């Protein structure tokens, strides 16, 4: 991974990271897992193929959960229990859900959140009401006919939980 881009003073509590391969994206997920604890919500945004599931796969490895972390597009949500004493990982793909929090309530995320790490792909406008404390991860990639693996990422901590977190460790 390359050094983080200069900190944007307009976004306190955020770090910008450049990732150049899928393995680096997984490694970033493993590092992010070290910052997470039960009750954390992580919202992932980015184009199709940006690396949201690859990042989540690394999170699962870092959290030490059971089962292969794959895209939950067709099942909407998957729960990966911890193999140790850490929290389970709840991986949600809200791409096919058109409603807001009302539709998400069927998934009982509000029940799962206190004891789990909940990662939601495509959750913008759908899960923000679950908690004021969340990590927003935005992944940008070149679009069109390209094999470019470079991803520009912005990780922003929102709420009191993330107010004093040192997100710069993600760019190490």
mmCIF file of N, CA and C in Angstrom, residues 55-139:
data_model
loop_
_atom_site.group_PDB
_atom_site.id
_atom_site.type_symbol
_atom_site.label_atom_id
_atom_site.label_comp_id
_atom_site.label_asym_id
_atom_site.label_seq_id
_atom_site.Cartn_x
_atom_site.Cartn_y
_atom_site.Cartn_z
ATOM 1 N N UNK A 55 -12.397 -6.713 0.883
ATOM 2 C CA UNK A 55 -12.084 -6.077 2.164
ATOM 3 C C UNK A 55 -12.752 -6.834 3.304
ATOM 4 N N UNK A 56 -14.010 -7.224 3.115
ATOM 5 C CA UNK A 56 -14.748 -7.949 4.151
ATOM 6 C C UNK A 56 -14.138 -9.329 4.387
ATOM 7 N N UNK A 57 -13.633 -9.960 3.339
ATOM 8 C CA UNK A 57 -12.951 -11.252 3.492
ATOM 9 C C UNK A 57 -11.752 -11.094 4.436
ATOM 10 N N UNK A 58 -10.989 -10.027 4.252
ATOM 11 C CA UNK A 58 -9.869 -9.753 5.152
ATOM 12 C C UNK A 58 -10.334 -9.469 6.571
ATOM 13 N N UNK A 59 -11.446 -8.760 6.712
ATOM 14 C CA UNK A 59 -12.024 -8.519 8.037
ATOM 15 C C UNK A 59 -12.349 -9.839 8.724
ATOM 16 N N UNK A 60 -12.981 -10.739 7.979
ATOM 17 C CA UNK A 60 -13.320 -12.049 8.540
ATOM 18 C C UNK A 60 -12.084 -12.803 9.001
ATOM 19 N N UNK A 61 -11.008 -12.742 8.193
ATOM 20 C CA UNK A 61 -9.753 -13.391 8.583
ATOM 21 C C UNK A 61 -9.204 -12.749 9.854
ATOM 22 N N UNK A 62 -9.230 -11.422 9.903
ATOM 23 C CA UNK A 62 -8.701 -10.716 11.066
ATOM 24 C C UNK A 62 -9.517 -10.945 12.325
ATOM 25 N N UNK A 63 -10.827 -11.097 12.164
ATOM 26 C CA UNK A 63 -11.693 -11.359 13.316
ATOM 27 C C UNK A 63 -11.678 -12.829 13.723
ATOM 28 N N UNK A 64 -11.166 -13.688 12.845
ATOM 29 C CA UNK A 64 -11.120 -15.126 13.155
ATOM 30 C C UNK A 64 -12.495 -15.754 13.168
ATOM 31 N N UNK A 65 -13.256 -15.545 12.089
ATOM 32 C CA UNK A 65 -14.602 -16.101 12.031
ATOM 33 C C UNK A 65 -14.645 -17.358 11.176
ATOM 34 N N UNK A 66 -15.712 -18.122 11.364
ATOM 35 C CA UNK A 66 -15.899 -19.381 10.644
ATOM 36 C C UNK A 66 -16.551 -19.121 9.288
ATOM 37 N N UNK A 67 -16.157 -19.899 8.320
ATOM 38 C CA UNK A 67 -16.797 -19.847 7.013
ATOM 39 C C UNK A 67 -16.116 -18.893 6.059
ATOM 40 N N UNK A 68 -16.216 -19.234 4.802
ATOM 41 C CA UNK A 68 -15.646 -18.375 3.765
ATOM 42 C C UNK A 68 -16.518 -17.137 3.612
ATOM 43 N N UNK A 69 -15.895 -15.977 3.631
ATOM 44 C CA UNK A 69 -16.631 -14.737 3.443
ATOM 45 C C UNK A 69 -16.774 -14.514 1.942
ATOM 46 N N UNK A 70 -18.009 -14.636 1.480
ATOM 47 C CA UNK A 70 -18.327 -14.412 0.070
ATOM 48 C C UNK A 70 -19.445 -13.388 0.000
ATOM 49 N N UNK A 71 -19.697 -12.901 -1.192
ATOM 50 C CA UNK A 71 -20.729 -11.888 -1.352
ATOM 51 C C UNK A 71 -22.097 -12.452 -0.972
ATOM 52 N N UNK A 72 -22.821 -11.766 -0.084
ATOM 53 C CA UNK A 72 -24.160 -12.226 0.292
ATOM 54 C C UNK A 72 -25.257 -11.638 -0.602
ATOM 55 N N UNK A 73 -24.925 -11.319 -1.850
ATOM 56 C CA UNK A 73 -25.868 -10.638 -2.740
ATOM 57 C C UNK A 73 -27.219 -11.329 -2.805
ATOM 58 N N UNK A 74 -27.255 -12.624 -2.954
ATOM 59 C CA UNK A 74 -28.522 -13.314 -3.152
ATOM 60 C C UNK A 74 -29.192 -13.752 -1.856
ATOM 61 N N UNK A 75 -28.435 -13.846 -0.772
ATOM 62 C CA UNK A 75 -29.033 -14.209 0.512
ATOM 63 C C UNK A 75 -29.212 -12.984 1.404
ATOM 64 N N UNK A 76 -28.739 -11.856 0.983
ATOM 65 C CA UNK A 76 -28.804 -10.555 1.646
ATOM 66 C C UNK A 76 -27.859 -10.473 2.848
ATOM 67 N N UNK A 77 -27.862 -11.468 3.735
ATOM 68 C CA UNK A 77 -27.010 -11.397 4.926
ATOM 69 C C UNK A 77 -26.481 -12.774 5.295
ATOM 70 N N UNK A 78 -25.240 -12.789 5.773
ATOM 71 C CA UNK A 78 -24.621 -14.011 6.286
ATOM 72 C C UNK A 78 -24.021 -13.705 7.649
ATOM 73 N N UNK A 79 -24.145 -14.661 8.555
ATOM 74 C CA UNK A 79 -23.537 -14.541 9.872
ATOM 75 C C UNK A 79 -22.371 -15.521 9.934
ATOM 76 N N UNK A 80 -21.210 -15.012 10.306
ATOM 77 C CA UNK A 80 -20.006 -15.833 10.461
ATOM 78 C C UNK A 80 -19.641 -15.839 11.944
ATOM 79 N N UNK A 81 -19.914 -16.934 12.651
ATOM 80 C CA UNK A 81 -19.585 -17.010 14.076
ATOM 81 C C UNK A 81 -18.071 -16.954 14.296
ATOM 82 N N UNK A 82 -17.696 -16.453 15.446
ATOM 83 C CA UNK A 82 -16.282 -16.387 15.808
ATOM 84 C C UNK A 82 -15.766 -17.777 16.143
ATOM 85 N N UNK A 83 -14.536 -18.048 15.746
ATOM 86 C CA UNK A 83 -13.887 -19.307 16.113
ATOM 87 C C UNK A 83 -13.208 -19.202 17.474
ATOM 88 N N UNK A 84 -13.154 -17.993 18.012
ATOM 89 C CA UNK A 84 -12.530 -17.762 19.316
ATOM 90 C C UNK A 84 -13.488 -17.026 20.228
ATOM 91 N N UNK A 85 -12.949 -16.026 20.936
ATOM 92 C CA UNK A 85 -13.796 -15.277 21.862
ATOM 93 C C UNK A 85 -14.179 -13.895 21.315
ATOM 94 N N UNK A 86 -13.922 -13.663 20.037
ATOM 95 C CA UNK A 86 -14.277 -12.391 19.422
ATOM 96 C C UNK A 86 -15.723 -12.357 18.970
ATOM 97 N N UNK A 87 -16.128 -11.215 18.439
ATOM 98 C CA UNK A 87 -17.517 -11.095 17.985
ATOM 99 C C UNK A 87 -17.744 -11.790 16.652
ATOM 100 N N UNK A 88 -18.976 -12.218 16.390
ATOM 101 C CA UNK A 88 -19.300 -12.742 15.062
ATOM 102 C C UNK A 88 -19.308 -11.593 14.049
ATOM 103 N N UNK A 89 -19.208 -11.953 12.790
ATOM 104 C CA UNK A 89 -19.282 -10.996 11.690
ATOM 105 C C UNK A 89 -20.616 -11.189 10.983
ATOM 106 N N UNK A 90 -21.392 -10.125 10.875
ATOM 107 C CA UNK A 90 -22.629 -10.139 10.100
ATOM 108 C C UNK A 90 -22.329 -9.345 8.835
ATOM 109 N N UNK A 91 -22.406 -10.020 7.688
ATOM 110 C CA UNK A 91 -22.068 -9.421 6.388
ATOM 111 C C UNK A 91 -23.353 -9.260 5.594
ATOM 112 N N UNK A 92 -23.696 -8.014 5.285
ATOM 113 C CA UNK A 92 -24.959 -7.693 4.619
ATOM 114 C C UNK A 92 -24.671 -7.044 3.276
ATOM 115 N N UNK A 93 -25.421 -7.448 2.272
ATOM 116 C CA UNK A 93 -25.372 -6.793 0.961
ATOM 117 C C UNK A 93 -26.754 -6.210 0.718
ATOM 118 N N UNK A 94 -26.857 -4.888 0.826
ATOM 119 C CA UNK A 94 -28.148 -4.211 0.702
ATOM 120 C C UNK A 94 -28.431 -3.757 -0.728
ATOM 121 N N UNK A 95 -27.652 -4.232 -1.689
ATOM 122 C CA UNK A 95 -27.795 -3.797 -3.078
ATOM 123 C C UNK A 95 -29.209 -4.001 -3.608
ATOM 124 N N UNK A 96 -29.809 -5.129 -3.308
ATOM 125 C CA UNK A 96 -31.133 -5.453 -3.845
ATOM 126 C C UNK A 96 -32.279 -4.877 -3.010
ATOM 127 N N UNK A 97 -31.956 -4.255 -1.896
ATOM 128 C CA UNK A 97 -32.997 -3.700 -1.033
ATOM 129 C C UNK A 97 -33.234 -2.245 -1.415
ATOM 130 N N UNK A 98 -34.458 -1.905 -1.722
ATOM 131 C CA UNK A 98 -34.753 -0.550 -2.171
ATOM 132 C C UNK A 98 -35.240 0.347 -1.043
ATOM 133 N N UNK A 99 -35.786 -0.250 0.000
ATOM 134 C CA UNK A 99 -36.313 0.541 1.102
ATOM 135 C C UNK A 99 -35.221 0.987 2.048
ATOM 136 N N UNK A 100 -35.578 1.827 2.981
ATOM 137 C CA UNK A 100 -34.644 2.298 3.989
ATOM 138 C C UNK A 100 -34.572 1.332 5.142
ATOM 139 N N UNK A 101 -34.505 1.894 6.341
ATOM 140 C CA UNK A 101 -34.366 1.086 7.546
ATOM 141 C C UNK A 101 -35.561 0.155 7.737
ATOM 142 N N UNK A 102 -36.751 0.547 7.279
ATOM 143 C CA UNK A 102 -37.925 -0.319 7.424
ATOM 144 C C UNK A 102 -37.685 -1.687 6.809
ATOM 145 N N UNK A 103 -37.150 -1.717 5.591
ATOM 146 C CA UNK A 103 -36.878 -2.991 4.931
ATOM 147 C C UNK A 103 -35.731 -3.735 5.615
ATOM 148 N N UNK A 104 -34.763 -2.986 6.124
ATOM 149 C CA UNK A 104 -33.628 -3.608 6.805
ATOM 150 C C UNK A 104 -34.046 -4.224 8.139
ATOM 151 N N UNK A 105 -35.141 -3.739 8.731
ATOM 152 C CA UNK A 105 -35.584 -4.276 10.016
ATOM 153 C C UNK A 105 -35.875 -5.764 9.949
ATOM 154 N N UNK A 106 -36.263 -6.260 8.798
ATOM 155 C CA UNK A 106 -36.519 -7.691 8.646
ATOM 156 C C UNK A 106 -35.258 -8.515 8.897
ATOM 157 N N UNK A 107 -34.102 -7.897 8.754
ATOM 158 C CA UNK A 107 -32.838 -8.596 8.984
ATOM 159 C C UNK A 107 -32.438 -8.596 10.460
ATOM 160 N N UNK A 108 -33.163 -7.859 11.298
ATOM 161 C CA UNK A 108 -32.877 -7.766 12.738
ATOM 162 C C UNK A 108 -31.455 -7.296 13.025
ATOM 163 N N UNK A 109 -30.957 -6.372 12.214
ATOM 164 C CA UNK A 109 -29.613 -5.856 12.456
ATOM 165 C C UNK A 109 -29.514 -5.120 13.781
ATOM 166 N N UNK A 110 -30.611 -4.485 14.192
ATOM 167 C CA UNK A 110 -30.593 -3.779 15.467
ATOM 168 C C UNK A 110 -30.398 -4.757 16.627
ATOM 169 N N UNK A 111 -30.840 -6.002 16.458
ATOM 170 C CA UNK A 111 -30.650 -7.036 17.478
ATOM 171 C C UNK A 111 -29.225 -7.579 17.408
ATOM 172 N N UNK A 112 -28.696 -7.755 16.192
ATOM 173 C CA UNK A 112 -27.358 -8.325 16.003
ATOM 174 C C UNK A 112 -26.246 -7.354 16.357
ATOM 175 N N UNK A 113 -26.479 -6.064 16.146
ATOM 176 C CA UNK A 113 -25.404 -5.080 16.264
ATOM 177 C C UNK A 113 -24.684 -5.074 17.611
ATOM 178 N N UNK A 114 -25.374 -5.111 18.751
ATOM 179 C CA UNK A 114 -24.636 -5.001 20.017
ATOM 180 C C UNK A 114 -23.593 -6.084 20.250
ATOM 181 N N UNK A 115 -23.804 -7.299 19.737
ATOM 182 C CA UNK A 115 -22.846 -8.372 20.002
ATOM 183 C C UNK A 115 -22.015 -8.760 18.780
ATOM 184 N N UNK A 116 -22.185 -8.060 17.672
ATOM 185 C CA UNK A 116 -21.512 -8.429 16.427
ATOM 186 C C UNK A 116 -20.775 -7.241 15.824
ATOM 187 N N UNK A 117 -19.911 -7.539 14.863
ATOM 188 C CA UNK A 117 -19.414 -6.530 13.935
ATOM 189 C C UNK A 117 -20.294 -6.679 12.703
ATOM 190 N N UNK A 118 -20.976 -5.608 12.322
ATOM 191 C CA UNK A 118 -21.887 -5.642 11.187
ATOM 192 C C UNK A 118 -21.266 -4.841 10.045
ATOM 193 N N UNK A 119 -21.091 -5.502 8.905
ATOM 194 C CA UNK A 119 -20.553 -4.863 7.701
ATOM 195 C C UNK A 119 -21.671 -4.840 6.668
ATOM 196 N N UNK A 120 -21.986 -3.647 6.160
ATOM 197 C CA UNK A 120 -23.067 -3.500 5.193
ATOM 198 C C UNK A 120 -22.516 -2.901 3.905
ATOM 199 N N UNK A 121 -22.606 -3.688 2.829
ATOM 200 C CA UNK A 121 -22.287 -3.172 1.499
ATOM 201 C C UNK A 121 -23.544 -2.515 0.946
ATOM 202 N N UNK A 122 -23.388 -1.398 0.266
ATOM 203 C CA UNK A 122 -24.503 -0.685 -0.357
ATOM 204 C C UNK A 122 -25.517 -0.210 0.689
ATOM 205 N N UNK A 123 -25.076 0.199 1.855
ATOM 206 C CA UNK A 123 -25.985 0.560 2.931
ATOM 207 C C UNK A 123 -26.369 2.025 3.019
ATOM 208 N N UNK A 124 -25.835 2.874 2.143
ATOM 209 C CA UNK A 124 -26.117 4.301 2.231
ATOM 210 C C UNK A 124 -27.621 4.545 2.140
ATOM 211 N N UNK A 125 -28.108 5.364 3.057
ATOM 212 C CA UNK A 125 -29.525 5.683 3.076
ATOM 213 C C UNK A 125 -30.399 4.573 3.617
ATOM 214 N N UNK A 126 -29.779 3.511 4.120
ATOM 215 C CA UNK A 126 -30.554 2.357 4.582
ATOM 216 C C UNK A 126 -30.283 1.966 6.027
ATOM 217 N N UNK A 127 -29.063 2.188 6.516
ATOM 218 C CA UNK A 127 -28.732 1.685 7.854
ATOM 219 C C UNK A 127 -28.158 2.741 8.801
ATOM 220 N N UNK A 128 -28.068 3.971 8.367
ATOM 221 C CA UNK A 128 -27.470 5.009 9.204
ATOM 222 C C UNK A 128 -28.204 5.187 10.528
ATOM 223 N N UNK A 129 -29.500 4.894 10.534
ATOM 224 C CA UNK A 129 -30.283 5.072 11.757
ATOM 225 C C UNK A 129 -30.006 4.005 12.810
ATOM 226 N N UNK A 130 -29.275 2.968 12.452
ATOM 227 C CA UNK A 130 -28.941 1.933 13.433
ATOM 228 C C UNK A 130 -28.081 2.492 14.554
ATOM 229 N N UNK A 131 -27.136 3.369 14.204
ATOM 230 C CA UNK A 131 -26.230 3.937 15.204
ATOM 231 C C UNK A 131 -25.540 5.168 14.638
ATOM 232 N N UNK A 132 -25.265 6.110 15.511
ATOM 233 C CA UNK A 132 -24.501 7.291 15.101
ATOM 234 C C UNK A 132 -23.019 6.955 14.977
ATOM 235 N N UNK A 133 -22.598 5.891 15.639
ATOM 236 C CA UNK A 133 -21.190 5.476 15.633
ATOM 237 C C UNK A 133 -20.987 4.439 14.547
ATOM 238 N N UNK A 134 -20.247 4.814 13.515
ATOM 239 C CA UNK A 134 -19.993 3.868 12.425
ATOM 240 C C UNK A 134 -18.753 4.294 11.659
ATOM 241 N N UNK A 135 -18.223 3.334 10.926
ATOM 242 C CA UNK A 135 -17.132 3.603 9.993
ATOM 243 C C UNK A 135 -17.720 3.628 8.597
ATOM 244 N N UNK A 136 -17.391 4.656 7.863
ATOM 245 C CA UNK A 136 -17.806 4.765 6.464
ATOM 246 C C UNK A 136 -16.566 4.530 5.616
ATOM 247 N N UNK A 137 -16.605 3.518 4.767
ATOM 248 C CA UNK A 137 -15.484 3.190 3.885
ATOM 249 C C UNK A 137 -15.960 3.389 2.449
ATOM 250 N N UNK A 138 -15.347 4.333 1.754
ATOM 251 C CA UNK A 138 -15.696 4.617 0.370
ATOM 252 C C UNK A 138 -14.521 4.184 -0.501
ATOM 253 N N UNK A 139 -14.804 3.330 -1.487
ATOM 254 C CA UNK A 139 -13.769 2.784 -2.372
ATOM 255 C C UNK A 139 -14.045 3.286 -3.790
#
